[in-house]
PDB file of C-alpha atoms and ligand atoms in Angstrom:
ATOM      1  CA  MET T 258       0.000   0.000   0.000  1.00 93.00           C
ATOM      2  CA  SER T 259       1.223   3.482  -0.632  1.00 96.00           C
ATOM      3  CA  TYR T 260      -0.218   6.933  -0.143  1.00 98.00           C
ATOM      4  CA  LEU T 261      -0.989   9.809  -2.470  1.00 98.00           C
ATOM      5  CA  VAL T 262      -1.500  13.193  -0.799  1.00 98.00           C
ATOM      6  CA  PHE T 263      -3.971  15.476  -2.589  1.00 98.00           C
ATOM      7  CA  SER T 264      -3.891  18.979  -1.160  1.00 98.00           C
ATOM      8  CA  ASP T 265      -5.698  22.253  -1.584  1.00 98.00           C
ATOM      9  CA  LEU T 266      -3.312  25.231  -1.503  1.00 98.00           C
ATOM     10  CA  ASP T 267      -4.841  28.523  -0.277  1.00 96.00           C
ATOM     11  CA  GLY T 268      -5.841  28.295   3.384  1.00 97.00           C
ATOM     12  CA  THR T 269      -4.616  24.678   3.540  1.00 98.00           C
ATOM     13  CA  LEU T 270      -0.964  24.134   2.580  1.00 98.00           C
ATOM     14  CA  LEU T 271      -0.500  27.918   2.182  1.00 98.00           C
ATOM     15  CA  ASP T 272      -1.455  30.417   4.871  1.00 97.00           C
ATOM     16  CA  HIS T 273      -4.680  32.259   3.941  1.00 94.00           C
ATOM     17  CA  ASP T 274      -3.074  35.694   4.366  1.00 93.00           C
ATOM     18  CA  SER T 275       0.689  35.360   3.895  1.00 95.00           C
ATOM     19  CA  TYR T 276       0.673  32.396   1.440  1.00 95.00           C
ATOM     20  CA  SER T 277       3.578  30.921   3.453  1.00 98.00           C
ATOM     21  CA  PHE T 278       3.976  27.140   3.751  1.00 98.00           C
ATOM     22  CA  ALA T 279       6.764  27.367   6.369  1.00 98.00           C
ATOM     23  CA  ALA T 280       4.684  25.716   9.113  1.00 98.00           C
ATOM     24  CA  ALA T 281       4.163  22.636   6.896  1.00 98.00           C
ATOM     25  CA  ARG T 282       7.853  22.087   6.151  1.00 98.00           C
ATOM     26  CA  PRO T 283       8.413  19.231   8.664  1.00 97.00           C
ATOM     27  CA  ALA T 284       5.521  17.220   7.196  1.00 98.00           C
ATOM     28  CA  LEU T 285       6.632  17.994   3.626  1.00 98.00           C
ATOM     29  CA  GLN T 286      10.079  16.653   4.518  1.00 97.00           C
ATOM     30  CA  LEU T 287       8.581  13.536   6.101  1.00 96.00           C
ATOM     31  CA  LEU T 288       6.533  12.867   2.954  1.00 97.00           C
ATOM     32  CA  ALA T 289       9.588  13.397   0.729  1.00 97.00           C
ATOM     33  CA  GLN T 290      11.607  10.939   2.854  1.00 96.00           C
ATOM     34  CA  ARG T 291       8.845   8.366   2.488  1.00 96.00           C
ATOM     35  CA  HIS T 292       8.488   9.021  -1.265  1.00 96.00           C
ATOM     36  CA  ILE T 293       4.842   9.976  -0.859  1.00 98.00           C
ATOM     37  CA  PRO T 294       3.828  12.385  -3.625  1.00 98.00           C
ATOM     38  CA  VAL T 295       2.052  15.646  -2.772  1.00 98.00           C
ATOM     39  CA  ILE T 296      -0.404  16.604  -5.517  1.00 98.00           C
ATOM     40  CA  PRO T 297      -1.692  20.192  -5.441  1.00 98.00           C
ATOM     41  CA  VAL T 298      -5.444  20.413  -6.137  1.00 98.00           C
ATOM     42  CA  SER T 299      -6.281  24.088  -6.313  1.00 97.00           C
ATOM     43  CA  SER T 300      -8.504  26.756  -7.805  1.00 95.00           C
ATOM     44  CA  LYS T 301      -5.234  28.370  -8.878  1.00 96.00           C
ATOM     45  CA  THR T 302      -4.106  28.474 -12.503  1.00 97.00           C
ATOM     46  CA  ARG T 303      -1.336  26.468 -14.172  1.00 97.00           C
ATOM     47  CA  ALA T 304       0.727  29.690 -14.310  1.00 97.00           C
ATOM     48  CA  GLU T 305       0.441  30.045 -10.524  1.00 97.00           C
ATOM     49  CA  ILE T 306       1.017  26.424  -9.548  1.00 98.00           C
ATOM     50  CA  VAL T 307       4.126  25.810 -11.693  1.00 97.00           C
ATOM     51  CA  PRO T 308       6.386  28.193  -9.676  1.00 97.00           C
ATOM     52  CA  LEU T 309       4.764  27.173  -6.377  1.00 97.00           C
ATOM     53  CA  ARG T 310       5.476  23.542  -7.148  1.00 97.00           C
ATOM     54  CA  THR T 311       9.144  24.453  -7.639  1.00 97.00           C
ATOM     55  CA  ALA T 312       9.194  26.423  -4.359  1.00 97.00           C
ATOM     56  CA  LEU T 313       7.592  23.465  -2.571  1.00 98.00           C
ATOM     57  CA  ASP T 314      10.024  21.044  -4.270  1.00 97.00           C
ATOM     58  CA  LEU T 315       7.118  18.932  -5.538  1.00 98.00           C
ATOM     59  CA  HIS T 316       7.475  16.715  -8.590  1.00 96.00           C
ATOM     60  CA  ALA T 317       4.121  14.959  -8.840  1.00 97.00           C
ATOM     61  CA  PRO T 318       1.255  15.853 -11.189  1.00 98.00           C
ATOM     62  CA  PHE T 319      -1.104  18.682 -10.172  1.00 98.00           C
ATOM     63  CA  ILE T 320      -4.725  19.698 -10.629  1.00 98.00           C
ATOM     64  CA  VAL T 321      -5.679  23.236 -11.637  1.00 98.00           C
ATOM     65  CA  GLU T 322      -8.744  25.495 -11.546  1.00 97.00           C
ATOM     66  CA  ASN T 323     -10.878  23.384  -9.192  1.00 96.00           C
ATOM     67  CA  GLY T 324     -10.458  20.110 -11.042  1.00 97.00           C
ATOM     68  CA  ALA T 325     -10.715  21.482 -14.579  1.00 97.00           C
ATOM     69  CA  ALA T 326      -7.476  19.835 -15.719  1.00 98.00           C
ATOM     70  CA  VAL T 327      -4.797  17.427 -14.521  1.00 98.00           C
ATOM     71  CA  LEU T 328      -1.216  18.251 -15.534  1.00 98.00           C
ATOM     72  CA  LEU T 329       1.280  15.372 -15.703  1.00 98.00           C
ATOM     73  CA  PRO T 330       5.021  15.939 -16.188  1.00 98.00           C
ATOM     74  CA  VAL T 331       5.902  14.647 -19.664  1.00 97.00           C
ATOM     75  CA  LEU T 332       9.145  13.091 -18.430  1.00 95.00           C
ATOM     76  CA  ASP T 333       7.224  10.779 -16.076  1.00 96.00           C
ATOM     77  CA  LEU T 334       5.071   9.352 -18.875  1.00 97.00           C
ATOM     78  CA  SER T 335       5.741   6.517 -21.293  1.00 96.00           C
ATOM     79  CA  ALA T 336       5.613   7.205 -25.035  1.00 96.00           C
ATOM     80  CA  ALA T 337       2.270   5.354 -25.176  1.00 95.00           C
ATOM     81  CA  GLU T 338       0.830   7.505 -22.363  1.00 95.00           C
ATOM     82  CA  GLN T 339       2.126  10.684 -23.981  1.00 96.00           C
ATOM     83  CA  ALA T 340       0.353   9.696 -27.195  1.00 95.00           C
ATOM     84  CA  THR T 341      -3.033   9.599 -25.451  1.00 95.00           C
ATOM     85  CA  LEU T 342      -2.920  13.073 -23.874  1.00 96.00           C
ATOM     86  CA  PRO T 343      -2.453  16.528 -25.448  1.00 97.00           C
ATOM     87  CA  ARG T 344       0.838  18.262 -24.680  1.00 96.00           C
ATOM     88  CA  LEU T 345       1.078  21.655 -22.967  1.00 95.00           C
ATOM     89  CA  GLY T 346       4.702  22.760 -22.497  1.00 93.00           C
ATOM     90  CA  ASP T 347       6.461  20.371 -20.109  1.00 96.00           C
ATOM     91  CA  TYR T 348       3.199  18.609 -19.278  1.00 98.00           C
ATOM     92  CA  CYS T 349       0.586  16.342 -20.741  1.00 98.00           C
ATOM     93  CA  VAL T 350      -2.900  17.449 -19.823  1.00 98.00           C
ATOM     94  CA  LYS T 351      -6.163  15.677 -19.129  1.00 98.00           C
ATOM     95  CA  ILE T 352      -8.897  18.259 -19.621  1.00 97.00           C
ATOM     96  CA  LEU T 353     -12.078  17.572 -17.651  1.00 97.00           C
ATOM     97  CA  ALA T 354     -13.997  20.852 -17.980  1.00 95.00           C
ATOM     98  CA  PRO T 355     -15.034  23.374 -20.645  1.00 95.00           C
ATOM     99  CA  GLN T 356     -12.601  26.051 -21.821  1.00 95.00           C
ATOM    100  CA  LEU T 357     -12.734  29.612 -20.470  1.00 95.00           C
ATOM    101  CA  SER T 358     -14.815  30.879 -23.436  1.00 95.00           C
ATOM    102  CA  TYR T 359     -17.717  28.687 -22.267  1.00 96.00           C
ATOM    103  CA  TRP T 360     -18.164  30.891 -19.191  1.00 95.00           C
ATOM    104  CA  GLN T 361     -18.340  34.368 -20.685  1.00 93.00           C
ATOM    105  CA  PRO T 362     -22.006  34.283 -21.866  1.00 95.00           C
ATOM    106  CA  ILE T 363     -23.067  32.504 -18.667  1.00 95.00           C
ATOM    107  CA  LEU T 364     -21.418  35.089 -16.408  1.00 95.00           C
ATOM    108  CA  GLU T 365     -22.955  37.875 -18.520  1.00 95.00           C
ATOM    109  CA  ALA T 366     -26.398  36.307 -18.078  1.00 94.00           C
ATOM    110  CA  MET T 367     -25.844  35.983 -14.309  1.00 95.00           C
ATOM    111  CA  ASP T 368     -24.706  39.606 -14.182  1.00 95.00           C
ATOM    112  CA  ARG T 369     -28.001  40.671 -15.786  1.00 96.00           C
ATOM    113  CA  LEU T 370     -29.951  38.655 -13.185  1.00 95.00           C
ATOM    114  CA  PHE T 371     -27.885  39.897 -10.228  1.00 96.00           C
ATOM    115  CA  PRO T 372     -26.623  43.334 -11.275  1.00 96.00           C
ATOM    116  CA  GLY T 373     -23.524  44.516  -9.425  1.00 94.00           C
ATOM    117  CA  CYS T 374     -23.176  41.286  -7.421  1.00 95.00           C
ATOM    118  CA  LEU T 375     -20.607  39.429  -9.540  1.00 95.00           C
ATOM    119  CA  TRP T 376     -17.076  40.572 -10.326  1.00 95.00           C
ATOM    120  CA  PRO T 377     -15.226  38.058 -12.514  1.00 96.00           C
ATOM    121  CA  MET T 378     -11.513  37.850 -11.743  1.00 95.00           C
ATOM    122  CA  SER T 379     -10.689  38.380 -15.421  1.00 92.00           C
ATOM    123  CA  GLN T 380     -12.321  41.825 -15.264  1.00 93.00           C
ATOM    124  CA  LEU T 381     -10.613  43.060 -12.087  1.00 95.00           C
ATOM    125  CA  SER T 382      -7.702  45.433 -12.495  1.00 97.00           C
ATOM    126  CA  ILE T 383      -4.399  44.008 -11.294  1.00 97.00           C
ATOM    127  CA  ASP T 384      -4.353  46.615  -8.494  1.00 97.00           C
ATOM    128  CA  ARG T 385      -7.810  45.600  -7.274  1.00 96.00           C
ATOM    129  CA  LEU T 386      -6.925  41.920  -7.459  1.00 96.00           C
ATOM    130  CA  MET T 387      -3.715  42.557  -5.470  1.00 97.00           C
ATOM    131  CA  GLN T 388      -5.674  44.541  -2.902  1.00 95.00           C
ATOM    132  CA  PHE T 389      -8.312  41.850  -2.542  1.00 93.00           C
ATOM    133  CA  THR T 390      -6.026  38.806  -2.452  1.00 93.00           C
ATOM    134  CA  GLY T 391      -2.824  40.195  -0.903  1.00 95.00           C
ATOM    135  CA  LEU T 392      -0.885  38.715  -3.841  1.00 95.00           C
ATOM    136  CA  ASP T 393       2.132  40.574  -5.198  1.00 96.00           C
ATOM    137  CA  ARG T 394       1.894  41.911  -8.772  1.00 97.00           C
ATOM    138  CA  PRO T 395       3.531  38.961 -10.608  1.00 97.00           C
ATOM    139  CA  SER T 396       1.417  36.478  -8.638  1.00 96.00           C
ATOM    140  CA  ALA T 397      -1.774  38.422  -9.364  1.00 97.00           C
ATOM    141  CA  GLN T 398      -0.864  38.460 -13.071  1.00 97.00           C
ATOM    142  CA  ARG T 399      -0.385  34.687 -12.970  1.00 97.00           C
ATOM    143  CA  ALA T 400      -3.753  34.326 -11.207  1.00 97.00           C
ATOM    144  CA  GLN T 401      -5.424  36.069 -14.158  1.00 96.00           C
ATOM    145  CA  GLN T 402      -3.972  33.611 -16.681  1.00 96.00           C
ATOM    146  CA  ARG T 403      -7.112  31.505 -16.526  1.00 96.00           C
ATOM    147  CA  GLU T 404      -7.695  28.651 -18.958  1.00 96.00           C
ATOM    148  CA  TYR T 405     -10.920  27.000 -17.784  1.00 96.00           C
ATOM    149  CA  SER T 406     -12.679  29.145 -15.200  1.00 96.00           C
ATOM    150  CA  ASP T 407     -13.282  32.692 -14.030  1.00 96.00           C
ATOM    151  CA  PRO T 408     -13.761  32.905 -10.253  1.00 96.00           C
ATOM    152  CA  CYS T 409     -15.916  35.823  -9.135  1.00 97.00           C
ATOM    153  CA  LEU T 410     -16.019  38.149  -6.186  1.00 96.00           C
ATOM    154  CA  TRP T 411     -19.509  37.985  -4.738  1.00 95.00           C
ATOM    155  CA  LEU T 412     -20.895  41.311  -3.503  1.00 94.00           C
ATOM    156  CA  GLY T 413     -24.467  40.118  -2.975  1.00 94.00           C
ATOM    157  CA  ASP T 414     -25.906  38.580   0.188  1.00 93.00           C
ATOM    158  CA  GLN T 415     -26.360  34.904   1.055  1.00 92.00           C
ATOM    159  CA  ALA T 416     -30.021  34.828  -0.053  1.00 95.00           C
ATOM    160  CA  GLN T 417     -29.044  36.145  -3.484  1.00 95.00           C
ATOM    161  CA  LEU T 418     -26.223  33.610  -3.656  1.00 95.00           C
ATOM    162  CA  ASN T 419     -28.717  30.819  -2.920  1.00 95.00           C
ATOM    163  CA  GLU T 420     -30.920  32.159  -5.715  1.00 96.00           C
ATOM    164  CA  LEU T 421     -27.930  32.286  -8.100  1.00 96.00           C
ATOM    165  CA  SER T 422     -27.100  28.668  -7.191  1.00 96.00           C
ATOM    166  CA  GLN T 423     -30.681  27.648  -8.078  1.00 96.00           C
ATOM    167  CA  HIS T 424     -30.432  29.355 -11.489  1.00 93.00           C
ATOM    168  CA  CYS T 425     -27.136  27.608 -12.119  1.00 95.00           C
ATOM    169  CA  LEU T 426     -28.480  24.237 -11.035  1.00 94.00           C
ATOM    170  CA  ALA T 427     -30.963  24.425 -13.924  1.00 93.00           C
ATOM    171  CA  LEU T 428     -27.922  24.714 -16.237  1.00 92.00           C
ATOM    172  CA  ALA T 429     -26.187  21.788 -14.466  1.00 94.00           C
ATOM    173  CA  ILE T 430     -23.620  24.232 -13.094  1.00 96.00           C
ATOM    174  CA  SER T 431     -22.610  24.174  -9.442  1.00 95.00           C
ATOM    175  CA  VAL T 432     -21.541  27.222  -7.479  1.00 96.00           C
ATOM    176  CA  VAL T 433     -19.033  26.660  -4.684  1.00 92.00           C
ATOM    177  CA  ARG T 434     -17.271  28.982  -2.300  1.00 86.00           C
ATOM    178  CA  GLY T 435     -13.496  29.092  -2.098  1.00 84.00           C
ATOM    179  CA  GLY T 436     -11.486  31.170   0.343  1.00 82.00           C
ATOM    180  CA  ARG T 437     -12.081  34.496  -1.384  1.00 90.00           C
ATOM    181  CA  PHE T 438     -14.044  33.842  -4.561  1.00 93.00           C
ATOM    182  CA  ILE T 439     -17.056  31.877  -5.693  1.00 95.00           C
ATOM    183  CA  HIS T 440     -16.431  29.285  -8.374  1.00 94.00           C
ATOM    184  CA  PHE T 441     -18.702  28.037 -11.140  1.00 96.00           C
ATOM    185  CA  LEU T 442     -18.147  24.376 -12.014  1.00 95.00           C
ATOM    186  CA  LYS T 443     -19.479  22.445 -14.999  1.00 93.00           C
ATOM    187  CA  ASP T 444     -19.068  18.679 -15.389  1.00 85.00           C
ATOM    188  CA  THR T 445     -16.275  18.408 -12.845  1.00 89.00           C
ATOM    189  CA  ASN T 446     -14.937  19.294  -9.422  1.00 96.00           C
ATOM    190  CA  LYS T 447     -11.836  18.534  -7.366  1.00 97.00           C
ATOM    191  CA  GLY T 448     -13.212  15.084  -6.500  1.00 98.00           C
ATOM    192  CA  ASN T 449     -13.645  13.966 -10.119  1.00 97.00           C
ATOM    193  CA  ALA T 450     -10.134  15.117 -11.001  1.00 98.00           C
ATOM    194  CA  VAL T 451      -8.655  13.290  -7.992  1.00 98.00           C
ATOM    195  CA  LEU T 452     -10.511  10.095  -8.968  1.00 98.00           C
ATOM    196  CA  TRP T 453      -9.247  10.349 -12.563  1.00 98.00           C
ATOM    197  CA  LEU T 454      -5.630  10.840 -11.457  1.00 98.00           C
ATOM    198  CA  GLN T 455      -5.752   8.130  -8.794  1.00 98.00           C
ATOM    199  CA  ALA T 456      -7.126   5.634 -11.357  1.00 98.00           C
ATOM    200  CA  PHE T 457      -4.466   6.694 -13.885  1.00 97.00           C
ATOM    201  CA  LEU T 458      -1.657   6.173 -11.358  1.00 97.00           C
ATOM    202  CA  GLN T 459      -3.180   2.925 -10.074  1.00 97.00           C
ATOM    203  CA  GLN T 460      -3.322   1.303 -13.529  1.00 95.00           C
ATOM    204  CA  ARG T 461       0.388   2.069 -13.978  1.00 93.00           C
ATOM    205  CA  ASP T 462       1.184   0.144 -10.779  1.00 91.00           C
ATOM    206  CA  PRO T 463      -1.572  -2.432 -10.231  1.00 94.00           C
ATOM    207  CA  ALA T 464       0.382  -4.378  -7.602  1.00 95.00           C
ATOM    208  CA  THR T 465       0.486  -1.476  -5.103  1.00 96.00           C
ATOM    209  CA  ALA T 466      -2.843  -0.374  -3.645  1.00 97.00           C
ATOM    210  CA  LEU T 467      -2.898   3.429  -3.665  1.00 98.00           C
ATOM    211  CA  GLN T 468      -4.631   5.196  -0.788  1.00 97.00           C
ATOM    212  CA  SER T 469      -5.563   8.848  -1.053  1.00 98.00           C
ATOM    213  CA  ILE T 470      -5.195  11.397   1.716  1.00 98.00           C
ATOM    214  CA  ALA T 471      -7.017  14.639   0.832  1.00 98.00           C
ATOM    215  CA  LEU T 472      -6.640  17.919   2.723  1.00 98.00           C
ATOM    216  CA  GLY T 473      -8.708  21.066   2.280  1.00 98.00           C
ATOM    217  CA  ASP T 474     -10.295  23.953   4.142  1.00 97.00           C
ATOM    218  CA  GLY T 475     -13.088  25.229   1.896  1.00 95.00           C
ATOM    219  CA  ALA T 476     -16.436  24.176   0.487  1.00 93.00           C
ATOM    220  CA  ASN T 477     -14.756  23.758  -2.911  1.00 94.00           C
ATOM    221  CA  ASP T 478     -12.690  20.963  -1.339  1.00 97.00           C
ATOM    222  CA  SER T 479     -15.671  18.955  -0.124  1.00 97.00           C
ATOM    223  CA  ALA T 480     -16.067  16.851  -3.309  1.00 97.00           C
ATOM    224  CA  MET T 481     -12.479  15.623  -2.996  1.00 98.00           C
ATOM    225  CA  LEU T 482     -12.739  15.104   0.762  1.00 98.00           C
ATOM    226  CA  GLU T 483     -15.877  12.981   0.303  1.00 98.00           C
ATOM    227  CA  ILE T 484     -14.199  10.519  -2.070  1.00 98.00           C
ATOM    228  CA  ALA T 485     -10.730  10.314  -0.493  1.00 98.00           C
ATOM    229  CA  ASP T 486      -9.683   7.262   1.516  1.00 98.00           C
ATOM    230  CA  LEU T 487      -8.583   9.582   4.342  1.00 98.00           C
ATOM    231  CA  ALA T 488      -9.999  13.096   4.617  1.00 98.00           C
ATOM    232  CA  VAL T 489      -8.590  16.076   6.486  1.00 98.00           C
ATOM    233  CA  GLN T 490     -10.415  19.352   7.029  1.00 98.00           C
ATOM    234  CA  VAL T 491      -7.879  22.029   7.831  1.00 98.00           C
ATOM    235  CA  ARG T 492      -9.198  24.601  10.268  1.00 98.00           C
ATOM    236  CA  SER T 493      -9.772  28.114   8.949  1.00 97.00           C
ATOM    237  CA  ALA T 494      -9.531  31.270  11.029  1.00 93.00           C
ATOM    238  CA  SER T 495     -12.277  32.861   8.943  1.00 91.00           C
ATOM    239  CA  HIS T 496     -15.019  30.226   8.547  1.00 93.00           C
ATOM    240  CA  GLN T 497     -16.494  27.059  10.066  1.00 95.00           C
ATOM    241  CA  PHE T 498     -15.636  23.593   8.779  1.00 97.00           C
ATOM    242  CA  PRO T 499     -17.821  22.994   5.696  1.00 96.00           C
ATOM    243  CA  GLN T 500     -20.401  20.217   6.103  1.00 96.00           C
ATOM    244  CA  LEU T 501     -19.411  16.755   4.871  1.00 98.00           C
ATOM    245  CA  ALA T 502     -21.636  13.715   4.376  1.00 98.00           C
ATOM    246  CA  ARG T 503     -18.907  11.321   5.534  1.00 97.00           C
ATOM    247  CA  GLU T 504     -18.294  10.847   9.226  1.00 95.00           C
ATOM    248  CA  SER T 505     -14.651   9.804   9.207  1.00 97.00           C
ATOM    249  CA  VAL T 506     -12.692  13.013   8.852  1.00 98.00           C
ATOM    250  CA  TYR T 507      -9.718  14.394  10.747  1.00 98.00           C
ATOM    251  CA  ARG T 508     -10.332  18.025  11.675  1.00 98.00           C
ATOM    252  CA  THR T 509      -7.176  19.883  12.595  1.00 98.00           C
ATOM    253  CA  GLU T 510      -6.747  21.896  15.771  1.00 98.00           C
ATOM    254  CA  GLN T 511      -4.392  24.344  14.104  1.00 98.00           C
ATOM    255  CA  THR T 512      -5.144  26.490  11.060  1.00 98.00           C
ATOM    256  CA  GLY T 513      -3.632  26.522   7.553  1.00 98.00           C
ATOM    257  CA  PRO T 514      -0.159  25.003   7.047  1.00 98.00           C
ATOM    258  CA  ALA T 515       0.281  24.337  10.787  1.00 98.00           C
ATOM    259  CA  GLY T 516      -2.906  22.241  10.638  1.00 98.00           C
ATOM    260  CA  TRP T 517      -1.594  20.543   7.481  1.00 98.00           C
ATOM    261  CA  ASN T 518       1.601  19.640   9.334  1.00 98.00           C
ATOM    262  CA  GLU T 519      -0.387  18.387  12.339  1.00 98.00           C
ATOM    263  CA  ALA T 520      -2.627  16.142  10.197  1.00 98.00           C
ATOM    264  CA  ILE T 521       0.165  14.545   8.144  1.00 98.00           C
ATOM    265  CA  TRP T 522       2.167  13.676  11.294  1.00 97.00           C
ATOM    266  CA  TYR T 523      -0.976  12.286  12.918  1.00 96.00           C
ATOM    267  CA  LEU T 524      -1.948  10.126   9.920  1.00 96.00           C
ATOM    268  CA  LEU T 525       1.524   8.813   9.147  1.00 94.00           C
ATOM    269  CA  GLN T 526       2.399   8.022  12.747  1.00 85.00           C
ATOM    270  CA  THR T 527      -0.734   5.994  13.205  1.00 59.00           C
ATOM    271  CA  ASP T 528      -0.735   4.083   9.916  1.00 54.00           C
TER     272      ASP T 528
HETATM  273 MG1   MG R 221      -8.648  26.686   0.327  1.00 72.74          MG
END
């Protein structure tokens, strides 16, 4: 048996405000020593995750834009595997969601229904995005390099958001909250992307049963936490633990990367 660690980034492996992962370093080192891959599963873009992955010294595949696509390093794939997946720079990509252009007319229609409530990230100025997220300018520019989704600031109230969710449901679109933005998802979520990647990795190594550990803090992590073999909800300083249907979940005492560190030590010491 061997583990795969699937992790949300913002508010989970990265501090919600400072984006630091320093408090998770001991657990990251433990995982590296045990050759357990850490797979980022984030609402962030490919342009944002590539440098973060280098900073975190991670080498495994990663999942972008809330499960919209799985990026696999080309060098890890056989020629036969490379032939089945489109190439994007140093990666092969499994696309699970519509392209960005799909969303523009839908967000325009939602803007007409809820005037002034929705601010798509693609339409924010870099200065406003920096102000709202605390990202530096290059990071904010990378955040705007969206390929499959356009997260929105929500300026309406909860009742309006419930109404928006109902409208979207009729279009088979789900609306989920992340740390700062709301996300519109069509045909996929973090859970579906995790299942696809776990199955892909399992068929390459049928003799070793792969067990998933998933860690997240937000409602947009719930789909992956529900389907993981072991689920961790990382405590947030700004919101309650989102509701899960499953009962077996480790809820951290500490917040953000300190909670991430706590959970990995707990799970690996008791396995
Ligand atoms: Mg998060």
